Amino acid sequence: INRFGMAYDIAGAYFMFRILIRNIDDILQAFKILAVLVVPIALAMLNERITESNLFSILGSPTVIEGYVRDDRIRAFGPFAHPILAGSFGATCVAFFTALWMNGYKILAVIGFLSSAVIVFTSNSSGPVMTTMAVIIGFAMWNFRNHMRMVRWLLLIGIVSLHVVM
């Protein structure tokens, strides 16, 4: 029954997106809405980091942040089940906001970037930081897409060199 429910959720989400998102303009519209919706999440997580209480506790999240401390800093998780999930959400949104930037919606993209940075920072998790770096490096590599043979060789030489040195 559990697996059937998960399959039902996945199929429902697929058909919902298939009906609602038909072209690139619909995708950009969804990203613009997301850029606005992440602002309250970022503010709530920043508040959670400062006050050590989760605003989403009225909806069932834990009120006390016990166990979610790393290096004497609170690991905020806002409406998510765990700080890593919250930070990963913020990190993956960076790619969406980059698409907004590239399509001329610079103000919304900056708002989204700042909100995503706050979410990643307040989650205090290394995985989301690495994900954000991977997204940024991935978009930076776009200019080298026609020279990937050379990039692969340089990476191989760099890895072998590091192995020899280390």
mmCIF file of N, CA and C in Angstrom, residues 10 13 21 23 34 45 48-49 61 64 77-78 80 88 95 117 131-132 134 143 146 149 151 158:
data_model
loop_
_atom_site.group_PDB
_atom_site.id
_atom_site.type_symbol
_atom_site.label_atom_id
_atom_site.label_comp_id
_atom_site.label_asym_id
_atom_site.label_seq_id
_atom_site.Cartn_x
_atom_site.Cartn_y
_atom_site.Cartn_z
ATOM 1 N N ILE A 10 3.699 10.058 -7.512
ATOM 2 C CA ILE A 10 4.615 10.355 -8.615
ATOM 3 C C ILE A 10 3.838 10.528 -9.917
ATOM 4 N N ALA A 13 1.934 13.832 -9.818
ATOM 5 C CA ALA A 13 2.813 14.978 -10.035
ATOM 6 C C ALA A 13 3.221 15.071 -11.494
ATOM 7 N N ILE A 21 2.626 22.739 -17.391
ATOM 8 C CA ILE A 21 3.845 23.284 -18.003
ATOM 9 C C ILE A 21 3.944 22.746 -19.423
ATOM 10 N N ASN A 23 5.429 24.885 -22.175
ATOM 11 C CA ASN A 23 6.519 25.470 -22.955
ATOM 12 C C ASN A 23 7.495 26.178 -22.017
ATOM 13 N N LEU A 34 8.720 30.636 -7.800
ATOM 14 C CA LEU A 34 9.616 30.030 -6.809
ATOM 15 C C LEU A 34 10.553 31.058 -6.197
ATOM 16 N N MET A 45 14.020 30.562 8.210
ATOM 17 C CA MET A 45 15.212 29.816 8.621
ATOM 18 C C MET A 45 16.240 30.734 9.273
ATOM 19 N N GLU A 48 14.991 31.195 12.675
ATOM 20 C CA GLU A 48 15.240 29.981 13.452
ATOM 21 C C GLU A 48 16.696 29.918 13.908
ATOM 22 N N ARG A 49 17.596 30.346 13.058
ATOM 23 C CA ARG A 49 19.019 30.338 13.399
ATOM 24 C C ARG A 49 19.307 31.317 14.532
ATOM 25 N N SER A 61 6.430 20.807 13.083
ATOM 26 C CA SER A 61 7.884 20.678 13.179
ATOM 27 C C SER A 61 8.298 20.734 14.647
ATOM 28 N N VAL A 64 11.927 22.549 19.600
ATOM 29 C CA VAL A 64 13.268 22.682 20.159
ATOM 30 C C VAL A 64 14.253 22.149 19.132
ATOM 31 N N PHE A 77 16.200 24.106 9.845
ATOM 32 C CA PHE A 77 15.582 23.261 8.836
ATOM 33 C C PHE A 77 14.217 23.752 8.395
ATOM 34 N N GLY A 78 13.702 24.811 9.014
ATOM 35 C CA GLY A 78 12.451 25.419 8.561
ATOM 36 C C GLY A 78 11.332 24.417 8.366
ATOM 37 N N PHE A 80 11.295 21.853 6.445
ATOM 38 C CA PHE A 80 11.800 20.565 5.984
ATOM 39 C C PHE A 80 12.039 19.630 7.161
ATOM 40 N N SER A 88 19.749 21.454 0.700
ATOM 41 C CA SER A 88 19.757 20.918 -0.662
ATOM 42 C C SER A 88 18.698 21.589 -1.517
ATOM 43 N N ALA A 95 20.225 26.776 -9.583
ATOM 44 C CA ALA A 95 20.160 26.505 -11.022
ATOM 45 C C ALA A 95 18.921 27.139 -11.645
ATOM 46 N N ALA A 117 21.043 31.470 -0.847
ATOM 47 C CA ALA A 117 22.270 31.555 -0.051
ATOM 48 C C ALA A 117 21.951 31.535 1.439
ATOM 49 N N THR A 131 26.859 21.244 -3.289
ATOM 50 C CA THR A 131 25.892 21.262 -4.385
ATOM 51 C C THR A 131 25.854 22.629 -5.040
ATOM 52 N N THR A 132 25.862 23.674 -4.238
ATOM 53 C CA THR A 132 25.882 25.034 -4.782
ATOM 54 C C THR A 132 27.138 25.251 -5.615
ATOM 55 N N ALA A 134 28.858 22.950 -7.138
ATOM 56 C CA ALA A 134 28.746 22.136 -8.353
ATOM 57 C C ALA A 134 27.862 22.816 -9.393
ATOM 58 N N ASN A 143 30.724 27.605 -21.179
ATOM 59 C CA ASN A 143 31.538 28.218 -22.226
ATOM 60 C C ASN A 143 32.550 27.237 -22.816
ATOM 61 N N ASN A 146 32.252 23.088 -26.036
ATOM 62 C CA ASN A 146 32.772 22.640 -27.323
ATOM 63 C C ASN A 146 34.218 22.156 -27.223
ATOM 64 N N ARG A 149 36.816 17.607 -24.782
ATOM 65 C CA ARG A 149 37.906 16.641 -24.908
ATOM 66 C C ARG A 149 39.142 17.154 -24.164
ATOM 67 N N VAL A 151 39.177 19.454 -21.789
ATOM 68 C CA VAL A 151 38.845 19.551 -20.355
ATOM 69 C C VAL A 151 38.993 18.191 -19.687
ATOM 70 N N GLY A 158 45.342 16.338 -14.053
ATOM 71 C CA GLY A 158 45.296 16.934 -12.720
ATOM 72 C C GLY A 158 45.093 15.898 -11.632
#
